[in-house]
Each structure stands twice: as C-alpha cells, then as structure tokens.
Amino acid sequence: DTGVSQNPRHKITKRGQNVTFRCDPISEHNRLYWYRQTLGQGPEFLTYFQNEAQLEKSRLLSDRFSAERPKGSFSTLEIQRTEQGDSAMYLCASSLTSVLAGAGEQYFGPGTRLTVT
Amino acid sequence: GIQVEQSPPDLILQEGANSTLRCNFSDSVNNLQWFHQNPWGQLINLFYIPSGTKQNGRLSATTVATERYSLLYISSSQTTDSGVYFCAGENYGQNFVFGPGTRLSVLP
C-alpha cells in the first residue's frame, strides 16, 4: 500500500477562481478526513466521510467549500470563488474504523498547498 | 470540543540531548496520536497511544488518560529530529483536535 496520496501538491490560483483537490485514501480505510493548516498552526478539522456519507462539517467549511466521496473511495474538495484567506495547506487523512477499534489511527497525505493571489 | 495544549512551544537542543514534550487535554480522549511534521509539511505518525506507554527506537510516549495528559520522550536527539511535533486527540465521536505544536530545533 502506498499510503494516502493527494493531488495536486501545489496550486496557485487567482482570487475568484474555483479549485478542486483530490485525495486517495489507503485502500481499505473507510473513513476520510479533510483538514486545513495555516502557517504556524496545527491542522484544523474541516469535514469527514464514513464510506460515502459526509457525517460532519466544521463551521470553518463555508458555503464556498464542498467535499464529495462519491463511491466511498477517493474524495474531492472544491473551493469556489477563492479568497486570499483560503491560502493554506489542505491535508487529507484516512483511518479504518470498527466497533472494536473505534475511530482508528489516522494517516495523513502530503497535502496540497494552495496560494491565492 | 476539547482543548489541547502543548509545551514547550519551542525547544532548542544540542545533538545528543534528551527532551520531554507534553500534551494536556481539557477532557478525556479515546484516540490520541503524536505526529512529527517534517519541513515539507508531511505529518508522520509517531504513536497511536490513547493510554499506556509505547517505545519506538529513541522515541517513547506515555499517556495517563485519567489525568488527561501525554508525554513524548526523545532520547539522544539528532538533527533529523528537528521539526514540529503535534499531539491530537478525539473525544468519543467529536472531531480530532490538534494542539498548537512544539517546534524542535536540534543543533549539530
């Protein structure tokens, strides 16, 4: 298994443009998370999926943000009408949840660094 | 949600020194992890340790769940240990919350 992968690794866009990021989790993992990290801070939770169902969204996830996990495998995070404040590292993680293990250990991808000019 | 504190915020060590990083939680957690974030931003899993003690080479961690804290020990530090160390925890179905991190610099 190659771990969690994210594409693209870097994205530079102009304010007002839409961007989409992709995350491929570890294949047998049923839970997928999105986080945002700004400079000097720890990652902040955005949303997570259990299989294809989006179960929780943070208040950080404004209506310009949308995430999908259509077949319970890869996920996409789209930001519409980007703003300079959206500049950050967007991290994806996955875990294997079970009744016995609970939420399970999270494994992170390398992140997508977004710069909005 | 829970609050997570980490101390110290910054730490500078000479190569070969030992150190202890601390993580405090405002409430009990059922899922606790330690990560090392390298200069490229990759979060590397160090320990999954909701309770008890684990060791991996020069690193070890102890979580005292009843007192809501965890410790990360680094022995015989190396320059490659430099980076930011995060702890993060989840309180029984709530979101996974990260601390602000400890920035470690190991000097040759």
PDB file of C-alpha atoms in Angstrom:
ATOM      1  CA  ASP A   1       0.000   0.000   0.000  1.00  0.00           C
ATOM      2  CA  THR A   2       1.345   3.402  -0.954  1.00  0.00           C
ATOM      3  CA  GLY A   3      -0.409   5.415   1.738  1.00  0.00           C
ATOM      4  CA  VAL A   4      -2.620   8.463   1.341  1.00  0.00           C
ATOM      5  CA  SER A   5      -1.989  10.476  -1.802  1.00  0.00           C
ATOM      6  CA  GLN A   6      -3.093  13.991  -2.709  1.00  0.00           C
ATOM      7  CA  ASN A   7      -3.108  15.915  -5.959  1.00  0.00           C
ATOM      8  CA  PRO A   8      -2.028  18.439  -6.867  1.00  0.00           C
ATOM      9  CA  ARG A   9       0.767  19.062  -4.399  1.00  0.00           C
ATOM     10  CA  HIS A  10       0.790  22.780  -5.126  1.00  0.00           C
ATOM     11  CA  LYS A  11      -1.839  25.066  -6.614  1.00  0.00           C
ATOM     12  CA  ILE A  12      -1.542  28.770  -7.366  1.00  0.00           C
ATOM     13  CA  THR A  13      -4.754  30.462  -8.377  1.00  0.00           C
ATOM     14  CA  LYS A  14      -6.144  33.940  -8.744  1.00  0.00           C
ATOM     15  CA  ARG A  15      -8.775  35.262  -6.397  1.00  0.00           C
ATOM     16  CA  GLY A  16     -12.244  34.375  -7.590  1.00  0.00           C
ATOM     17  CA  GLN A  17     -11.254  31.183  -9.380  1.00  0.00           C
ATOM     18  CA  ASN A  18     -12.500  27.719  -8.423  1.00  0.00           C
ATOM     19  CA  VAL A  19     -10.092  24.966  -7.405  1.00  0.00           C
ATOM     20  CA  THR A  20     -10.507  21.235  -6.780  1.00  0.00           C
ATOM     21  CA  PHE A  21      -8.234  18.931  -4.832  1.00  0.00           C
ATOM     22  CA  ARG A  22      -8.217  15.158  -4.834  1.00  0.00           C
ATOM     23  CA  CYS A  23      -7.412  12.689  -2.063  1.00  0.00           C
ATOM     24  CA  ASP A  24      -6.890   8.947  -2.471  1.00  0.00           C
ATOM     25  CA  PRO A  25      -7.003   7.220   0.932  1.00  0.00           C
ATOM     26  CA  ILE A  26      -5.409   3.953   1.976  1.00  0.00           C
ATOM     27  CA  SER A  27      -7.474   1.405   0.093  1.00  0.00           C
ATOM     28  CA  GLU A  28      -9.127  -0.482   2.949  1.00  0.00           C
ATOM     29  CA  HIS A  29      -9.840   2.616   5.040  1.00  0.00           C
ATOM     30  CA  ASN A  30     -13.494   3.529   5.405  1.00  0.00           C
ATOM     31  CA  ARG A  31     -13.112   6.966   6.945  1.00  0.00           C
ATOM     32  CA  LEU A  32     -11.655  10.010   5.183  1.00  0.00           C
ATOM     33  CA  TYR A  33     -10.942  13.433   6.691  1.00  0.00           C
ATOM     34  CA  TRP A  34     -10.076  16.881   5.378  1.00  0.00           C
ATOM     35  CA  TYR A  35      -8.079  19.400   7.393  1.00  0.00           C
ATOM     36  CA  ARG A  36      -6.697  22.874   6.761  1.00  0.00           C
ATOM     37  CA  GLN A  37      -3.395  24.111   8.146  1.00  0.00           C
ATOM     38  CA  THR A  38      -2.183  27.704   8.086  1.00  0.00           C
ATOM     39  CA  LEU A  39       1.361  28.802   8.809  1.00  0.00           C
ATOM     40  CA  GLY A  40       2.424  28.240  12.409  1.00  0.00           C
ATOM     41  CA  GLN A  41      -0.791  26.492  13.401  1.00  0.00           C
ATOM     42  CA  GLY A  42      -1.876  22.919  13.890  1.00  0.00           C
ATOM     43  CA  PRO A  43      -4.242  21.329  11.372  1.00  0.00           C
ATOM     44  CA  GLU A  44      -7.919  22.210  11.804  1.00  0.00           C
ATOM     45  CA  PHE A  45     -10.722  19.772  11.059  1.00  0.00           C
ATOM     46  CA  LEU A  46     -12.940  20.585   8.075  1.00  0.00           C
ATOM     47  CA  THR A  47     -15.075  17.521   7.371  1.00  0.00           C
ATOM     48  CA  TYR A  48     -15.089  13.743   7.310  1.00  0.00           C
ATOM     49  CA  PHE A  49     -16.724  10.867   5.457  1.00  0.00           C
ATOM     50  CA  GLN A  50     -17.671   7.410   6.649  1.00  0.00           C
ATOM     51  CA  ASN A  51     -17.636   5.492   3.369  1.00  0.00           C
ATOM     52  CA  GLU A  52     -19.560   7.791   1.006  1.00  0.00           C
ATOM     53  CA  ALA A  53     -21.560   9.607   3.686  1.00  0.00           C
ATOM     54  CA  GLN A  54     -20.395  13.038   4.833  1.00  0.00           C
ATOM     55  CA  LEU A  55     -21.076  12.873   8.549  1.00  0.00           C
ATOM     56  CA  GLU A  56     -19.762  16.142   9.900  1.00  0.00           C
ATOM     57  CA  LYS A  57     -18.710  19.563   8.698  1.00  0.00           C
ATOM     58  CA  SER A  58     -16.845  22.213  10.655  1.00  0.00           C
ATOM     59  CA  ARG A  59     -18.039  25.788  10.880  1.00  0.00           C
ATOM     60  CA  LEU A  60     -14.788  26.578   9.046  1.00  0.00           C
ATOM     61  CA  LEU A  61     -16.327  24.980   5.952  1.00  0.00           C
ATOM     62  CA  SER A  62     -18.158  27.931   4.444  1.00  0.00           C
ATOM     63  CA  ASP A  63     -20.717  27.518   1.673  1.00  0.00           C
ATOM     64  CA  ARG A  64     -17.926  28.107  -0.859  1.00  0.00           C
ATOM     65  CA  PHE A  65     -16.429  24.750   0.152  1.00  0.00           C
ATOM     66  CA  SER A  66     -17.841  21.410  -0.895  1.00  0.00           C
ATOM     67  CA  ALA A  67     -16.497  17.903  -0.491  1.00  0.00           C
ATOM     68  CA  GLU A  68     -17.550  14.624  -2.030  1.00  0.00           C
ATOM     69  CA  ARG A  69     -16.631  10.991  -1.771  1.00  0.00           C
ATOM     70  CA  PRO A  70     -18.907   9.531  -4.440  1.00  0.00           C
ATOM     71  CA  LYS A  71     -18.078   5.834  -4.233  1.00  0.00           C
ATOM     72  CA  GLY A  72     -16.545   5.689  -0.809  1.00  0.00           C
ATOM     73  CA  SER A  73     -13.037   5.671  -2.256  1.00  0.00           C
ATOM     74  CA  PHE A  74     -11.314   8.905  -3.363  1.00  0.00           C
ATOM     75  CA  SER A  75     -12.579  12.314  -2.282  1.00  0.00           C
ATOM     76  CA  THR A  76     -12.558  15.791  -3.787  1.00  0.00           C
ATOM     77  CA  LEU A  77     -12.573  19.150  -2.044  1.00  0.00           C
ATOM     78  CA  GLU A  78     -13.718  22.110  -4.116  1.00  0.00           C
ATOM     79  CA  ILE A  79     -13.365  25.756  -3.209  1.00  0.00           C
ATOM     80  CA  GLN A  80     -15.448  28.173  -5.229  1.00  0.00           C
ATOM     81  CA  ARG A  81     -14.646  31.870  -5.675  1.00  0.00           C
ATOM     82  CA  THR A  82     -11.350  31.561  -3.838  1.00  0.00           C
ATOM     83  CA  GLU A  83     -10.245  34.312  -1.464  1.00  0.00           C
ATOM     84  CA  GLN A  84      -6.769  35.176  -0.234  1.00  0.00           C
ATOM     85  CA  GLY A  85      -7.754  33.849   3.184  1.00  0.00           C
ATOM     86  CA  ASP A  86      -8.149  30.394   1.650  1.00  0.00           C
ATOM     87  CA  SER A  87      -4.374  30.180   1.198  1.00  0.00           C
ATOM     88  CA  ALA A  88      -3.298  27.228   3.324  1.00  0.00           C
ATOM     89  CA  MET A  89      -2.164  23.624   3.271  1.00  0.00           C
ATOM     90  CA  TYR A  90      -5.109  21.257   2.763  1.00  0.00           C
ATOM     91  CA  LEU A  91      -4.491  17.859   4.330  1.00  0.00           C
ATOM     92  CA  CYS A  92      -6.342  14.623   3.838  1.00  0.00           C
ATOM     93  CA  ALA A  93      -6.247  11.677   6.222  1.00  0.00           C
ATOM     94  CA  SER A  94      -7.827   8.261   6.360  1.00  0.00           C
ATOM     95  CA  SER A  95      -8.473   5.649   9.011  1.00  0.00           C
ATOM     96  CA  LEU A  96     -10.080   2.272   9.479  1.00  0.00           C
ATOM     97  CA  THR A  97     -12.949   2.425  11.930  1.00  0.00           C
ATOM     98  CA  SER A  98     -14.566  -0.531  13.596  1.00  0.00           C
ATOM     99  CA  VAL A  99     -16.745  -1.315  16.567  1.00  0.00           C
ATOM    100  CA  LEU A 100     -13.722  -2.692  18.403  1.00  0.00           C
ATOM    101  CA  ALA A 101     -11.085  -0.149  17.372  1.00  0.00           C
ATOM    102  CA  GLY A 102     -13.287   2.936  17.333  1.00  0.00           C
ATOM    103  CA  ALA A 103     -12.151   5.794  15.099  1.00  0.00           C
ATOM    104  CA  GLY A 104      -8.749   4.232  14.487  1.00  0.00           C
ATOM    105  CA  GLU A 105      -5.354   5.695  13.769  1.00  0.00           C
ATOM    106  CA  GLN A 106      -5.306   8.483  11.183  1.00  0.00           C
ATOM    107  CA  TYR A 107      -2.727   8.527   8.376  1.00  0.00           C
ATOM    108  CA  PHE A 108      -2.100  11.762   6.517  1.00  0.00           C
ATOM    109  CA  GLY A 109      -1.304  12.549   2.926  1.00  0.00           C
ATOM    110  CA  PRO A 110       1.417  15.020   1.863  1.00  0.00           C
ATOM    111  CA  GLY A 111      -1.092  17.865   1.499  1.00  0.00           C
ATOM    112  CA  THR A 112      -1.989  20.341  -1.208  1.00  0.00           C
ATOM    113  CA  ARG A 113      -0.541  23.817  -0.706  1.00  0.00           C
ATOM    114  CA  LEU A 114      -2.921  26.455  -2.061  1.00  0.00           C
ATOM    115  CA  THR A 115      -1.805  30.007  -2.780  1.00  0.00           C
ATOM    116  CA  VAL A 116      -4.465  32.529  -3.783  1.00  0.00           C
ATOM    117  CA  THR A 117      -3.040  35.672  -5.393  1.00  0.00           C
TER     118      THR A 117
ATOM    119  CA  GLY B   1     -14.914  20.371  21.662  1.00  0.00           C
ATOM    120  CA  ILE B   2     -11.795  19.584  23.595  1.00  0.00           C
ATOM    121  CA  GLN B   3      -8.894  21.999  24.021  1.00  0.00           C
ATOM    122  CA  VAL B   4      -5.331  20.787  23.530  1.00  0.00           C
ATOM    123  CA  GLU B   5      -2.257  22.469  24.988  1.00  0.00           C
ATOM    124  CA  GLN B   6       1.342  21.609  24.199  1.00  0.00           C
ATOM    125  CA  SER B   7       4.504  22.612  25.997  1.00  0.00           C
ATOM    126  CA  PRO B   8       7.033  23.928  25.465  1.00  0.00           C
ATOM    127  CA  PRO B   9       6.113  25.870  22.327  1.00  0.00           C
ATOM    128  CA  ASP B  10       9.745  25.982  21.225  1.00  0.00           C
ATOM    129  CA  LEU B  11      12.740  23.874  22.161  1.00  0.00           C
ATOM    130  CA  ILE B  12      16.364  24.113  21.105  1.00  0.00           C
ATOM    131  CA  LEU B  13      18.659  21.192  21.873  1.00  0.00           C
ATOM    132  CA  GLN B  14      22.216  20.221  21.257  1.00  0.00           C
ATOM    133  CA  GLU B  15      22.585  16.965  19.350  1.00  0.00           C
ATOM    134  CA  GLY B  16      22.638  14.047  21.772  1.00  0.00           C
ATOM    135  CA  ALA B  17      20.437  15.689  24.410  1.00  0.00           C
ATOM    136  CA  ASN B  18      17.169  14.252  25.712  1.00  0.00           C
ATOM    137  CA  SER B  19      13.832  16.037  25.833  1.00  0.00           C
ATOM    138  CA  THR B  20      10.249  15.673  27.012  1.00  0.00           C
ATOM    139  CA  LEU B  21       7.269  17.187  25.234  1.00  0.00           C
ATOM    140  CA  ARG B  22       3.917  17.450  26.970  1.00  0.00           C
ATOM    141  CA  CYS B  23       0.338  17.486  25.778  1.00  0.00           C
ATOM    142  CA  ASN B  24      -2.639  18.353  28.006  1.00  0.00           C
ATOM    143  CA  PHE B  25      -6.290  17.787  27.146  1.00  0.00           C
ATOM    144  CA  SER B  26      -9.286  19.605  28.587  1.00  0.00           C
ATOM    145  CA  ASP B  27     -11.363  16.421  28.576  1.00  0.00           C
ATOM    146  CA  SER B  28     -10.847  12.692  28.275  1.00  0.00           C
ATOM    147  CA  VAL B  29      -9.902  11.334  24.869  1.00  0.00           C
ATOM    148  CA  ASN B  30     -10.347   7.896  23.365  1.00  0.00           C
ATOM    149  CA  ASN B  31      -8.000   8.449  20.431  1.00  0.00           C
ATOM    150  CA  LEU B  32      -4.634  10.162  20.888  1.00  0.00           C
ATOM    151  CA  GLN B  33      -1.786  10.438  18.420  1.00  0.00           C
ATOM    152  CA  TRP B  34       1.645  12.068  18.217  1.00  0.00           C
ATOM    153  CA  PHE B  35       2.951  13.331  14.875  1.00  0.00           C
ATOM    154  CA  HIS B  36       6.169  14.815  13.546  1.00  0.00           C
ATOM    155  CA  GLN B  37       5.722  17.340  10.758  1.00  0.00           C
ATOM    156  CA  ASN B  38       8.759  17.488   8.539  1.00  0.00           C
ATOM    157  CA  PRO B  39       9.944  20.648   6.711  1.00  0.00           C
ATOM    158  CA  TRP B  40       7.890  19.659   3.650  1.00  0.00           C
ATOM    159  CA  GLY B  41       4.690  19.573   5.663  1.00  0.00           C
ATOM    160  CA  GLN B  42       4.210  15.814   5.802  1.00  0.00           C
ATOM    161  CA  LEU B  43       2.698  14.588   9.062  1.00  0.00           C
ATOM    162  CA  ILE B  44       4.476  11.421  10.123  1.00  0.00           C
ATOM    163  CA  ASN B  45       2.787   9.118  12.605  1.00  0.00           C
ATOM    164  CA  LEU B  46       4.847   8.565  15.720  1.00  0.00           C
ATOM    165  CA  PHE B  47       2.459   6.942  18.178  1.00  0.00           C
ATOM    166  CA  TYR B  48      -1.183   5.982  18.484  1.00  0.00           C
ATOM    167  CA  ILE B  49      -1.462   5.958  22.257  1.00  0.00           C
ATOM    168  CA  PRO B  50      -4.837   6.513  23.956  1.00  0.00           C
ATOM    169  CA  SER B  51      -3.314   5.082  27.138  1.00  0.00           C
ATOM    170  CA  GLY B  52      -0.201   3.381  28.438  1.00  0.00           C
ATOM    171  CA  THR B  53       3.391   3.505  27.250  1.00  0.00           C
ATOM    172  CA  LYS B  54       4.966   2.692  23.902  1.00  0.00           C
ATOM    173  CA  GLN B  55       8.517   2.812  22.632  1.00  0.00           C
ATOM    174  CA  ASN B  56       9.925   3.015  19.139  1.00  0.00           C
ATOM    175  CA  GLY B  57      13.694   3.314  18.983  1.00  0.00           C
ATOM    176  CA  ARG B  58      14.809   6.593  20.541  1.00  0.00           C
ATOM    177  CA  LEU B  59      11.222   7.749  20.964  1.00  0.00           C
ATOM    178  CA  SER B  60       8.746   6.740  23.601  1.00  0.00           C
ATOM    179  CA  ALA B  61       5.369   8.040  24.708  1.00  0.00           C
ATOM    180  CA  THR B  62       3.229   7.747  27.787  1.00  0.00           C
ATOM    181  CA  THR B  63      -0.430   8.688  28.114  1.00  0.00           C
ATOM    182  CA  VAL B  64      -2.095   8.978  31.519  1.00  0.00           C
ATOM    183  CA  ALA B  65      -5.704   9.001  30.390  1.00  0.00           C
ATOM    184  CA  THR B  66      -7.186   9.591  33.858  1.00  0.00           C
ATOM    185  CA  GLU B  67      -5.137  12.790  34.212  1.00  0.00           C
ATOM    186  CA  ARG B  68      -5.639  13.851  30.581  1.00  0.00           C
ATOM    187  CA  TYR B  69      -2.044  14.251  29.509  1.00  0.00           C
ATOM    188  CA  SER B  70       0.525  12.596  27.308  1.00  0.00           C
ATOM    189  CA  LEU B  71       4.311  12.832  27.164  1.00  0.00           C
ATOM    190  CA  LEU B  72       6.676  12.279  24.262  1.00  0.00           C
ATOM    191  CA  TYR B  73      10.288  11.461  25.112  1.00  0.00           C
ATOM    192  CA  ILE B  74      13.105  11.922  22.636  1.00  0.00           C
ATOM    193  CA  SER B  75      16.442  10.498  23.665  1.00  0.00           C
ATOM    194  CA  SER B  76      19.857  11.110  22.093  1.00  0.00           C
ATOM    195  CA  SER B  77      18.361  13.693  19.750  1.00  0.00           C
ATOM    196  CA  GLN B  78      19.610  14.010  16.185  1.00  0.00           C
ATOM    197  CA  THR B  79      19.402  16.901  13.732  1.00  0.00           C
ATOM    198  CA  THR B  80      16.848  14.919  11.746  1.00  0.00           C
ATOM    199  CA  ASP B  81      14.506  15.124  14.757  1.00  0.00           C
ATOM    200  CA  SER B  82      14.039  18.833  14.050  1.00  0.00           C
ATOM    201  CA  GLY B  83      10.563  19.925  13.055  1.00  0.00           C
ATOM    202  CA  VAL B  84       7.202  20.430  14.676  1.00  0.00           C
ATOM    203  CA  TYR B  85       5.670  17.834  16.962  1.00  0.00           C
ATOM    204  CA  PHE B  86       1.896  17.723  17.272  1.00  0.00           C
ATOM    205  CA  CYS B  87      -0.373  15.787  19.557  1.00  0.00           C
ATOM    206  CA  ALA B  88      -4.017  15.356  18.653  1.00  0.00           C
ATOM    207  CA  GLY B  89      -6.972  13.750  20.331  1.00  0.00           C
ATOM    208  CA  GLU B  90     -10.578  12.823  19.817  1.00  0.00           C
ATOM    209  CA  ASN B  91     -13.247  12.809  22.487  1.00  0.00           C
ATOM    210  CA  TYR B  92     -15.630   9.928  21.812  1.00  0.00           C
ATOM    211  CA  GLY B  93     -17.025  10.842  18.414  1.00  0.00           C
ATOM    212  CA  GLN B  94     -16.130  14.513  18.399  1.00  0.00           C
ATOM    213  CA  ASN B  95     -13.640  15.984  15.979  1.00  0.00           C
ATOM    214  CA  PHE B  96      -9.946  15.154  16.087  1.00  0.00           C
ATOM    215  CA  VAL B  97      -8.304  18.264  17.616  1.00  0.00           C
ATOM    216  CA  PHE B  98      -4.646  19.185  17.229  1.00  0.00           C
ATOM    217  CA  GLY B  99      -2.521  21.087  19.675  1.00  0.00           C
ATOM    218  CA  PRO B 100      -0.505  24.131  18.560  1.00  0.00           C
ATOM    219  CA  GLY B 101       2.674  22.088  18.311  1.00  0.00           C
ATOM    220  CA  THR B 102       6.195  22.138  19.752  1.00  0.00           C
ATOM    221  CA  ARG B 103       8.854  23.416  17.378  1.00  0.00           C
ATOM    222  CA  LEU B 104      12.079  21.475  17.982  1.00  0.00           C
ATOM    223  CA  SER B 105      15.467  22.527  16.669  1.00  0.00           C
ATOM    224  CA  VAL B 106      18.382  20.153  17.190  1.00  0.00           C
ATOM    225  CA  LEU B 107      21.744  21.792  16.642  1.00  0.00           C
ATOM    226  CA  PRO B 108      24.814  19.836  15.466  1.00  0.00           C
TER     227      PRO B 108
END
